[in-house]
Coordinates of C-alpha atoms in Angstrom, one line a residue:
M496 CA 64.5 102.7 -24.3
Q497 CA 67.7 102.2 -26.4
T498 CA 66.6 103.5 -29.8
A499 CA 67.9 106.8 -31.2
P500 CA 66.0 109.9 -30.3
D501 CA 64.9 110.6 -33.9
A502 CA 63.7 107.3 -35.4
P503 CA 64.7 106.9 -39.0
S504 CA 62.1 106.5 -41.7
P505 CA 61.5 103.0 -43.0
P506 CA 63.0 103.7 -46.5
I507 CA 66.3 104.8 -44.9
V508 CA 66.4 101.8 -42.7
N509 CA 65.6 99.4 -45.5
R510 CA 68.1 101.0 -47.8
A511 CA 70.9 100.9 -45.2
W512 CA 70.1 97.2 -44.6
R513 CA 70.2 96.4 -48.3
L514 CA 73.6 98.2 -48.7
T515 CA 74.9 96.3 -45.7
L516 CA 73.9 93.0 -47.2
L517 CA 75.5 94.0 -50.5
M518 CA 78.7 95.1 -48.8
V519 CA 79.0 92.0 -46.5
G520 CA 78.0 89.6 -49.3
T521 CA 80.6 91.0 -51.7
L522 CA 83.4 91.0 -49.0
T523 CA 82.5 87.4 -48.1
I524 CA 82.6 86.2 -51.7
V525 CA 86.0 87.9 -52.2
R526 CA 87.4 86.4 -49.1
L527 CA 86.1 82.9 -50.0
A528 CA 87.7 83.2 -53.4
A529 CA 91.0 84.2 -51.8
L530 CA 90.9 81.2 -49.5
F531 CA 90.6 78.8 -52.5
I532 CA 93.2 80.6 -54.6
T533 CA 95.9 81.3 -52.1
P534 CA 99.1 79.2 -52.1
L535 CA 99.7 80.0 -48.5
E536 CA 99.8 77.0 -46.2
L537 CA 98.2 76.4 -42.8
Y538 CA 99.8 78.2 -39.9
P539 CA 100.9 75.5 -37.4
D540 CA 98.3 76.6 -34.9
E541 CA 95.6 76.1 -37.6
A542 CA 97.1 72.6 -38.3
Q543 CA 96.8 71.9 -34.6
Y544 CA 93.1 72.9 -34.6
W545 CA 92.6 70.6 -37.6
L546 CA 94.3 67.8 -35.7
W547 CA 92.0 68.3 -32.8
S548 CA 89.0 68.1 -35.1
R549 CA 89.9 64.5 -35.9
E550 CA 88.7 63.6 -32.4
L551 CA 85.9 65.7 -31.2
A552 CA 85.8 66.5 -27.5
F553 CA 84.4 69.1 -25.2
G554 CA 87.8 70.7 -24.6
Y555 CA 91.4 70.7 -25.6
F556 CA 94.7 71.5 -23.9
S557 CA 94.9 75.2 -24.8
K558 CA 91.5 76.1 -26.2
P559 CA 87.8 75.4 -25.7
P560 CA 86.2 73.1 -28.3
M561 CA 84.4 75.4 -30.8
I562 CA 87.3 75.8 -33.1
A563 CA 87.7 72.1 -33.6
W564 CA 83.9 71.6 -34.0
L565 CA 83.8 74.2 -36.8
I566 CA 86.7 72.6 -38.7
W567 CA 85.2 69.2 -38.3
L568 CA 82.0 70.6 -39.9
T569 CA 83.6 72.3 -42.9
T570 CA 86.0 69.5 -43.6
Q571 CA 83.2 67.0 -43.5
I572 CA 81.6 69.0 -46.3
G573 CA 84.6 69.6 -48.5
G574 CA 87.6 67.6 -47.4
D575 CA 90.9 68.5 -45.6
A576 CA 92.4 71.1 -48.0
E577 CA 93.5 74.4 -46.4
A578 CA 90.5 76.4 -47.7
W579 CA 88.0 74.0 -46.2
V580 CA 89.8 74.1 -42.8
R581 CA 89.5 77.9 -42.8
L582 CA 86.1 78.1 -44.4
S583 CA 84.0 79.1 -41.4
A584 CA 86.1 82.2 -40.7
P585 CA 84.8 84.5 -43.5
F586 CA 81.2 83.3 -43.0
L587 CA 81.4 84.0 -39.2
H588 CA 82.8 87.5 -39.7
G589 CA 80.2 88.2 -42.3
A590 CA 77.4 87.1 -40.0
T591 CA 78.9 89.2 -37.2
A592 CA 78.9 92.3 -39.4
L593 CA 75.1 91.8 -40.0
V594 CA 74.4 91.4 -36.3
I595 CA 76.4 94.6 -35.7
H596 CA 74.2 96.4 -38.2
R597 CA 71.2 95.4 -36.1
I598 CA 72.8 96.5 -32.8
A599 CA 73.8 99.9 -34.2
R600 CA 70.5 100.5 -35.9
R601 CA 68.7 99.8 -32.6
L602 CA 70.9 102.1 -30.6
Y603 CA 71.7 104.9 -33.0
G604 CA 69.3 104.6 -35.9
G605 CA 69.7 105.9 -39.4
W606 CA 72.9 104.9 -41.3
S607 CA 74.7 103.8 -38.2
G608 CA 74.1 100.1 -39.0
L609 CA 75.8 100.4 -42.3
A610 CA 78.7 102.4 -40.9
A611 CA 79.3 100.1 -38.0
A612 CA 79.2 97.0 -40.2
A613 CA 81.7 98.6 -42.6
I614 CA 84.0 99.6 -39.8
Y615 CA 83.9 96.1 -38.4
S616 CA 84.3 94.3 -41.7
L617 CA 87.3 96.4 -42.7
M618 CA 89.1 96.4 -39.3
P619 CA 92.6 95.2 -40.0
G620 CA 92.2 92.6 -37.3
V621 CA 89.0 91.2 -38.9
V622 CA 90.6 91.3 -42.3
L623 CA 93.5 89.2 -41.1
S624 CA 91.2 86.9 -39.1
S625 CA 89.0 86.3 -42.2
G626 CA 92.0 84.7 -44.0
L627 CA 92.7 82.0 -41.3
I628 CA 90.9 79.9 -38.8
A629 CA 91.3 81.0 -35.2
T630 CA 89.2 81.4 -32.1
D631 CA 88.4 85.1 -32.6
A632 CA 85.9 84.6 -35.4
P633 CA 83.4 82.4 -33.4
L634 CA 84.1 84.4 -30.3
L635 CA 83.1 87.7 -32.0
F636 CA 80.1 86.1 -33.6
F637 CA 78.6 84.8 -30.4
L638 CA 79.5 88.0 -28.5
S639 CA 77.6 90.0 -31.1
L640 CA 74.6 87.8 -30.6
T641 CA 75.0 88.3 -26.8
I642 CA 75.1 92.1 -27.1
W643 CA 72.2 92.1 -29.6
A644 CA 70.0 90.2 -27.2
Y645 CA 71.1 92.5 -24.3
V646 CA 70.2 95.7 -26.1
S647 CA 66.8 94.2 -27.2
L648 CA 65.8 93.2 -23.6
P649 CA 64.1 96.5 -22.6
D650 CA 61.7 96.7 -25.5
A651 CA 60.6 93.0 -25.4
Q652 CA 57.3 91.8 -24.0
A653 CA 57.4 89.6 -20.9
G654 CA 57.3 86.3 -22.8
R655 CA 59.8 87.4 -25.4
R656 CA 62.1 88.8 -22.6
Y657 CA 62.4 85.3 -21.2
A658 CA 63.3 83.9 -24.6
L659 CA 65.8 86.7 -25.1
A660 CA 67.4 86.1 -21.7
A661 CA 67.8 82.4 -22.4
G662 CA 69.1 83.1 -25.9
M663 CA 71.5 85.6 -24.5
G664 CA 72.8 83.1 -22.0
A665 CA 73.2 80.4 -24.7
A666 CA 75.0 82.8 -27.0
L667 CA 77.4 83.8 -24.2
G668 CA 77.9 80.1 -23.3
M669 CA 78.9 79.5 -27.0
A670 CA 81.2 82.5 -26.8
F671 CA 82.9 80.8 -23.8
L672 CA 83.2 77.6 -25.8
S673 CA 85.0 79.6 -28.5
K674 CA 87.4 81.5 -26.3
Y675 CA 87.5 82.3 -22.6
A676 CA 87.9 86.0 -23.3
A677 CA 84.0 85.8 -23.3
V678 CA 84.4 86.4 -19.6
Y679 CA 84.7 90.1 -20.4
A680 CA 81.1 90.2 -21.6
L681 CA 79.9 88.7 -18.3
G682 CA 81.8 91.4 -16.5
S683 CA 80.4 94.0 -18.8
V684 CA 76.8 93.0 -18.0
A685 CA 77.6 93.2 -14.3
L686 CA 79.4 96.6 -14.7
H687 CA 76.4 98.1 -16.6
F688 CA 74.1 96.8 -13.8
V689 CA 76.1 98.6 -11.2
I690 CA 76.7 102.0 -12.9
A691 CA 73.5 102.5 -14.9
P692 CA 69.9 102.4 -13.7
E693 CA 68.7 101.2 -17.0
G694 CA 71.1 98.2 -16.6
R695 CA 69.2 97.3 -13.5
R696 CA 65.8 97.7 -15.1
R697 CA 66.7 95.0 -17.6
W698 CA 66.6 92.3 -15.1
S699 CA 64.0 90.5 -13.0
P700 CA 64.8 87.4 -10.9
A701 CA 63.2 85.2 -13.6
V702 CA 65.1 86.9 -16.5
A703 CA 68.4 86.8 -14.6
G704 CA 67.8 83.1 -13.6
L705 CA 67.1 82.1 -17.2
F706 CA 70.2 83.9 -18.4
L707 CA 72.5 82.2 -15.9
I708 CA 70.9 78.8 -16.3
A709 CA 71.4 78.9 -20.1
V710 CA 75.1 80.0 -19.7
A711 CA 75.7 77.2 -17.2
L712 CA 74.0 74.5 -19.3
V713 CA 76.0 75.3 -22.4
L714 CA 79.2 75.5 -20.4
A715 CA 78.6 72.4 -18.3
P716 CA 80.2 69.8 -20.7
N717 CA 83.4 71.9 -21.1
F718 CA 83.6 72.3 -17.3
V719 CA 83.3 68.6 -16.8
W720 CA 86.0 68.0 -19.4
N721 CA 88.3 70.5 -17.7
A722 CA 87.6 68.9 -14.3
T723 CA 88.5 65.5 -15.6
N724 CA 91.7 66.9 -17.3
Q725 CA 93.2 68.8 -14.4
F726 CA 91.7 72.0 -15.8
S727 CA 94.4 72.1 -18.4
T728 CA 92.7 74.7 -20.6
V729 CA 92.2 77.0 -17.7
K730 CA 95.8 76.5 -16.5
H731 CA 97.1 77.2 -20.0
T732 CA 95.0 80.4 -20.3
A733 CA 96.4 81.6 -16.9
A734 CA 99.9 80.7 -17.9
N735 CA 99.6 82.9 -21.0
A736 CA 99.4 85.8 -18.6
N737 CA 103.1 85.2 -17.7
W738 CA 103.0 87.0 -14.4
N739 CA 106.1 85.2 -13.4
A740 CA 108.1 87.0 -16.0
H741 CA 111.4 88.4 -14.7
Q742 CA 110.6 92.0 -15.8
L743 CA 107.3 93.3 -14.5
F744 CA 105.8 96.8 -15.0
N745 CA 107.0 97.3 -18.6
F746 CA 106.1 100.7 -20.0
R747 CA 107.4 99.6 -23.4
E748 CA 105.0 96.7 -23.6
L749 CA 102.1 99.0 -22.6
I750 CA 103.0 101.5 -25.3
E751 CA 103.4 98.8 -27.9
F752 CA 100.0 97.3 -27.0
V753 CA 98.2 100.6 -27.2
G754 CA 99.9 101.4 -30.5
S755 CA 99.0 98.0 -31.8
Q756 CA 95.3 98.7 -31.3
F757 CA 95.5 101.5 -33.9
G758 CA 96.7 98.8 -36.2
V759 CA 94.2 96.0 -35.5
F760 CA 91.2 98.2 -34.8
G761 CA 91.9 100.8 -37.5
P762 CA 93.5 104.2 -36.9
V763 CA 90.4 106.4 -37.1
P764 CA 87.9 104.1 -35.3
F765 CA 90.3 103.5 -32.4
A766 CA 91.1 107.2 -32.1
V767 CA 87.4 107.9 -32.1
L768 CA 86.7 105.2 -29.5
I769 CA 89.4 106.5 -27.1
G770 CA 88.8 110.2 -27.8
G771 CA 85.1 109.8 -27.4
A772 CA 85.3 107.8 -24.2
V773 CA 87.6 110.3 -22.6
G774 CA 86.1 113.5 -24.0
L775 CA 82.4 112.7 -23.5
G776 CA 83.1 111.1 -20.2
M777 CA 84.9 114.1 -18.8
K778 CA 82.2 116.4 -20.1
K779 CA 79.5 114.1 -18.8
K780 CA 77.8 114.0 -22.2
L781 CA 77.7 110.2 -22.6
Q782 CA 74.3 109.1 -23.7
S783 CA 72.6 105.9 -22.6
P784 CA 73.7 103.8 -25.6
D785 CA 77.2 105.2 -25.3
L786 CA 77.5 104.0 -21.7
L787 CA 76.1 100.6 -22.5
L788 CA 78.6 100.0 -25.3
L789 CA 81.5 101.4 -23.3
C790 CA 80.7 98.8 -20.6
F791 CA 81.4 96.1 -23.3
A792 CA 84.4 97.9 -25.0
L793 CA 86.5 99.3 -22.3
P794 CA 87.0 96.2 -19.9
P795 CA 88.9 94.1 -22.4
L796 CA 91.0 97.1 -23.5
I797 CA 91.8 98.2 -19.9
V798 CA 92.4 94.6 -18.6
V799 CA 94.7 93.7 -21.5
A800 CA 96.5 97.0 -21.3
G801 CA 97.2 96.2 -17.6
E802 CA 98.4 92.8 -18.6
A803 CA 100.8 94.4 -21.1
F804 CA 102.1 96.7 -18.3
V805 CA 102.8 94.0 -15.8
S806 CA 103.9 91.3 -18.3
R807 CA 103.0 91.1 -22.0
A808 CA 100.0 91.1 -24.3
N809 CA 99.3 90.2 -27.9
A810 CA 97.4 92.7 -30.0
N811 CA 94.4 90.5 -30.5
W812 CA 93.9 89.8 -26.8
A813 CA 91.5 92.8 -26.6
G814 CA 89.5 91.6 -29.6
A815 CA 86.4 91.2 -27.5
A816 CA 86.1 95.0 -27.8
F817 CA 85.7 94.9 -31.6
V818 CA 81.9 94.4 -31.7
S819 CA 80.9 97.2 -29.3
G820 CA 83.8 99.4 -30.4
S821 CA 82.7 99.4 -34.0
V822 CA 79.2 100.4 -33.1
L823 CA 80.4 103.2 -30.8
A824 CA 82.8 104.5 -33.4
A825 CA 80.1 104.6 -36.1
G826 CA 77.5 106.2 -33.7
W827 CA 79.8 108.9 -32.6
L828 CA 81.2 109.7 -36.1
L829 CA 77.6 110.1 -37.4
R830 CA 76.5 112.1 -34.3
W831 CA 79.4 114.5 -34.8
N832 CA 78.7 114.8 -38.5
A833 CA 82.3 113.6 -39.1
R834 CA 81.4 111.8 -42.4
R835 CA 84.7 112.8 -44.0
W836 CA 86.6 111.1 -41.2
L837 CA 84.4 108.1 -41.4
I838 CA 84.9 107.8 -45.2
G839 CA 88.6 108.5 -44.9
G840 CA 89.0 105.9 -42.1
L841 CA 87.1 103.3 -44.1
A842 CA 89.1 104.1 -47.3
L843 CA 92.4 103.5 -45.4
Q844 CA 91.1 100.2 -43.9
G845 CA 89.8 99.2 -47.4
L846 CA 93.3 99.8 -48.9
F847 CA 94.8 97.5 -46.3
A848 CA 92.1 94.9 -47.0
V849 CA 92.9 95.0 -50.8
F850 CA 96.6 94.7 -50.0
F851 CA 96.1 91.7 -47.8
I852 CA 93.9 89.9 -50.3
A853 CA 96.6 90.6 -52.9
C854 CA 99.2 89.1 -50.6
M855 CA 97.0 86.0 -50.1
I856 CA 96.5 85.5 -53.8
N857 CA 100.2 86.2 -54.7
P858 CA 102.7 86.2 -51.8
K859 CA 105.3 87.8 -54.1
V860 CA 103.4 91.1 -53.4
A861 CA 104.4 90.8 -49.7
D862 CA 108.0 89.9 -50.8
A863 CA 108.2 92.9 -53.1
T864 CA 107.1 95.3 -50.3
G865 CA 109.4 93.9 -47.7
L866 CA 106.7 92.2 -45.7
S867 CA 107.5 88.6 -46.4
N868 CA 108.5 88.0 -42.7
G869 CA 104.8 88.4 -41.8
F870 CA 104.0 85.3 -43.9
K871 CA 106.9 83.1 -43.1
R872 CA 104.9 80.8 -40.8
V873 CA 102.4 80.0 -43.6
R874 CA 105.0 79.0 -46.1
G875 CA 107.2 76.0 -46.7
W876 CA 105.6 73.5 -44.3
D877 CA 104.6 71.1 -47.1
Q878 CA 108.2 71.0 -48.3
T879 CA 109.5 70.7 -44.7
V880 CA 107.3 67.6 -44.1
A881 CA 108.3 66.2 -47.4
A882 CA 111.9 66.3 -46.4
I883 CA 111.1 64.5 -43.2
I884 CA 109.2 61.8 -44.9
E885 CA 112.0 61.3 -47.5
R886 CA 114.5 60.8 -44.6
V887 CA 112.1 58.3 -42.9
R888 CA 111.8 56.3 -46.1
E889 CA 115.6 56.3 -46.7
E890 CA 116.3 55.1 -43.1
Q891 CA 113.7 52.4 -43.2
A892 CA 114.8 51.1 -46.6
L893 CA 118.5 51.0 -45.5
R894 CA 118.4 50.0 -41.8
G895 CA 114.9 48.8 -41.0
P896 CA 111.9 50.2 -39.2
L897 CA 111.9 53.3 -37.0
S898 CA 110.1 53.3 -33.7
A899 CA 109.0 56.9 -34.0
V900 CA 109.5 60.3 -35.6
A901 CA 110.0 62.6 -32.7
M902 CA 109.7 66.5 -32.8
D903 CA 111.1 69.0 -30.4
D904 CA 108.6 71.7 -31.5
R905 CA 104.8 71.7 -31.6
F906 CA 104.8 73.7 -34.8
T907 CA 106.7 71.0 -36.7
Y908 CA 104.6 68.3 -35.0
N909 CA 101.3 69.9 -36.1
A910 CA 102.6 70.6 -39.6
A911 CA 103.8 67.0 -39.9
A912 CA 100.4 65.7 -38.8
Y913 CA 98.6 67.8 -41.4
Y914 CA 100.9 67.8 -44.4
G915 CA 101.9 64.2 -43.7
R916 CA 98.4 63.0 -43.2
D917 CA 98.5 60.8 -46.2
Y918 CA 101.7 59.1 -44.9
F919 CA 101.9 59.1 -41.1
G920 CA 99.4 56.7 -39.7
Q921 CA 99.5 54.4 -42.7
P922 CA 100.9 50.8 -42.3
G923 CA 104.7 50.9 -42.2
A924 CA 105.0 54.5 -41.3
P925 CA 106.4 55.3 -37.8
P926 CA 104.2 57.2 -35.4
L927 CA 104.7 60.9 -34.6
R928 CA 105.8 61.7 -31.1
M929 CA 106.9 64.8 -29.1
W930 CA 110.2 65.0 -27.2
V931 CA 109.2 66.7 -23.9
H932 CA 111.6 69.5 -23.1
E933 CA 110.4 70.3 -19.6
A934 CA 109.3 68.2 -16.6
Y935 CA 105.6 68.6 -17.6
P936 CA 103.8 68.8 -20.9
Q937 CA 103.4 72.3 -22.3
N938 CA 100.9 71.5 -25.1
Q939 CA 98.5 68.9 -26.2
A940 CA 100.9 67.1 -28.4
E941 CA 103.3 66.6 -25.5
T942 CA 100.4 65.5 -23.3
E943 CA 98.9 62.9 -25.7
T944 CA 102.0 61.7 -27.6
P945 CA 105.1 62.0 -25.5
L946 CA 108.2 60.2 -26.5
D947 CA 109.0 57.3 -24.1
A948 CA 111.4 54.4 -23.9
D949 CA 109.3 52.2 -26.2
Y950 CA 109.0 54.8 -28.9
G951 CA 112.5 55.9 -28.4
R952 CA 114.2 52.6 -29.3
R953 CA 115.3 53.9 -32.7
A954 CA 113.8 57.2 -33.6
L955 CA 114.3 59.9 -36.2
I956 CA 114.6 63.2 -34.4
V957 CA 113.4 66.4 -36.0
S958 CA 114.8 69.5 -34.4
L959 CA 113.5 72.8 -35.7
E960 CA 116.5 75.1 -36.3
G961 CA 118.5 72.6 -34.2
E962 CA 117.6 74.6 -31.1
Y963 CA 117.3 71.7 -28.7
R964 CA 119.5 69.2 -30.5
P965 CA 122.2 69.2 -27.7
E966 CA 119.6 68.5 -25.0
I967 CA 117.9 65.8 -27.1
E968 CA 121.3 64.1 -27.6
Q969 CA 121.8 63.8 -23.9
D970 CA 118.5 61.9 -23.6
F971 CA 119.7 59.0 -25.8
R972 CA 122.5 56.5 -25.5
T973 CA 123.6 57.0 -29.1
V974 CA 123.0 59.4 -31.9
S975 CA 124.1 59.4 -35.5
G976 CA 123.3 60.4 -39.1
L977 CA 122.9 64.2 -38.9
Q978 CA 121.3 65.8 -41.9
I979 CA 120.4 69.5 -42.1
A980 CA 117.5 70.2 -44.4
R981 CA 116.7 73.8 -45.5
V982 CA 113.4 74.9 -47.1
R983 CA 113.5 78.3 -48.9
L984 CA 110.7 80.6 -47.7
D985 CA 111.5 83.7 -49.7
K986 CA 114.6 85.3 -51.3
T987 CA 116.3 85.8 -47.9
R988 CA 114.7 83.4 -45.4
S989 CA 114.8 79.6 -45.1
R990 CA 113.6 77.1 -42.5
R991 CA 116.1 74.7 -41.1
V992 CA 115.4 71.3 -39.5
D993 CA 118.1 69.0 -38.1
L994 CA 117.4 65.3 -38.8
F995 CA 119.3 62.5 -37.0
I996 CA 118.8 59.0 -35.7
A997 CA 118.8 58.5 -31.9
E998 CA 118.7 55.2 -30.1
G999 CA 118.0 54.1 -26.5
F1000 CA 115.8 56.9 -25.1
A1001 CA 116.7 57.4 -21.4
P1002 CA 115.9 61.0 -20.5
L1003 CA 117.9 62.8 -17.9
P1004 CA 115.9 64.1 -14.9
R1005 CA 114.5 67.6 -15.2
D1006 CA 115.4 70.3 -12.7
P1007 CA 112.8 70.3 -9.9
V1008 CA 112.7 74.1 -9.9
T1009 CA 112.9 75.1 -13.5
G1010 CA 111.6 71.8 -15.0
L1011 CA 114.4 71.9 -17.6
P1012 CA 117.0 69.3 -18.4
P1013 CA 120.6 70.0 -17.5
K1014 CA 122.6 72.1 -19.9
P1015 CA 124.7 70.1 -22.3
K1016 CA 128.4 70.0 -21.4
T1017 CA 129.5 70.3 -25.0
A1018 CA 128.0 72.2 -27.9
A1019 CA 126.0 70.5 -30.6
R1020 CA 128.1 68.9 -33.3

């Protein structure tokens, strides 16, 4: 039995649920308003996901398909403006908070559902994720459904247990279609089965079979897609681990990752999560719900911390711990009667949420507080693409058609595809292509639209910051017409793109070991 020892009275349960609905509804409305007011542009990865959504598939080069499906759905409703591209994120996080309430209420009772939903909703990582479209929002939503089904299994009657098992498998399969970090949940179920008798009592051969069949059925189309595309998504995910880095066993990376979790999780909740896991574990005072949730929270934290130690890790890579971690933090704070710490932690997270919304609505707030660098990748892309299109039109008016506009950076390519969507692809406009730096494609743009001899007859080259311009020049017979365009991002920062015409694409062979072209003999002009 997973419910709290002292079952709360129905009035308390109902009041906590009503307050949760009010809180989540208010936050979602505020976040939606910010999406439609903000002048901030799409981050290039968001533009990439939008580009994927133009051609629906069961997989893409670097991600499973859910993100593209969601963008397709919302843009079919409202169009391709930035707010509609991002629309599903605040809704998904709001829905996740409501599911978290149900999980916490079942495991800890009383006000824990409201506390857990508030901790999750105001997590800095969730606050940031609610303002953009990324894979974390659908992942966390489907993981929350998976955990909810799992904690509900023991109390269900036989027939309902089968339905729960199938639903749990389908939810986990959808989590995998969102982000492969869902694998942690599969490991968590196995870990709970091994270390806890109640984990084993959840399962019968029929229940386990239904669960695994449901996971497999949902995942099957993505598996087939990967199999027919050389498992590109799986390879890209593995490559992100970067275990071939020159410097392994990096204590600094480990410390920075652990420190970053206080930032993305929230200082008080993360301290409670780690302190409770260590303290209660050493004293052997972990209760049954604690152990269950730790099986879901600790694996992503431990695995990604290990990844940071041997190579590197981004702060959000352990995001799969958010759902169970928020429930644990709420349950422990209420059990310890640490309401002041709970309120103080939520107040701190709430201040960050208000500040972030203010920065979304008016980026000058970030500029005034010295944080403009954190927003540089969501500013200036429209102007950057406008400068590219202007150069294209000038060249074609003066010297005739271009065979392509070729980029040396996927960020610029994705931004051009999105912010140039009303120009590129139209009659008379040259196609967008990618100059491939290495021997093999490193992203979907390089895979699907590589520059070749036909498209490289007379191309406009767009080099972000001019980083690869010397290498690009080596791959053409002639180059001419250099123009450096700068787009102001804030008072101190600007984005530079080098624009020049290149003719006669004949790429030099890439090094068989490094995959890179030979270094230029002379510096860029």
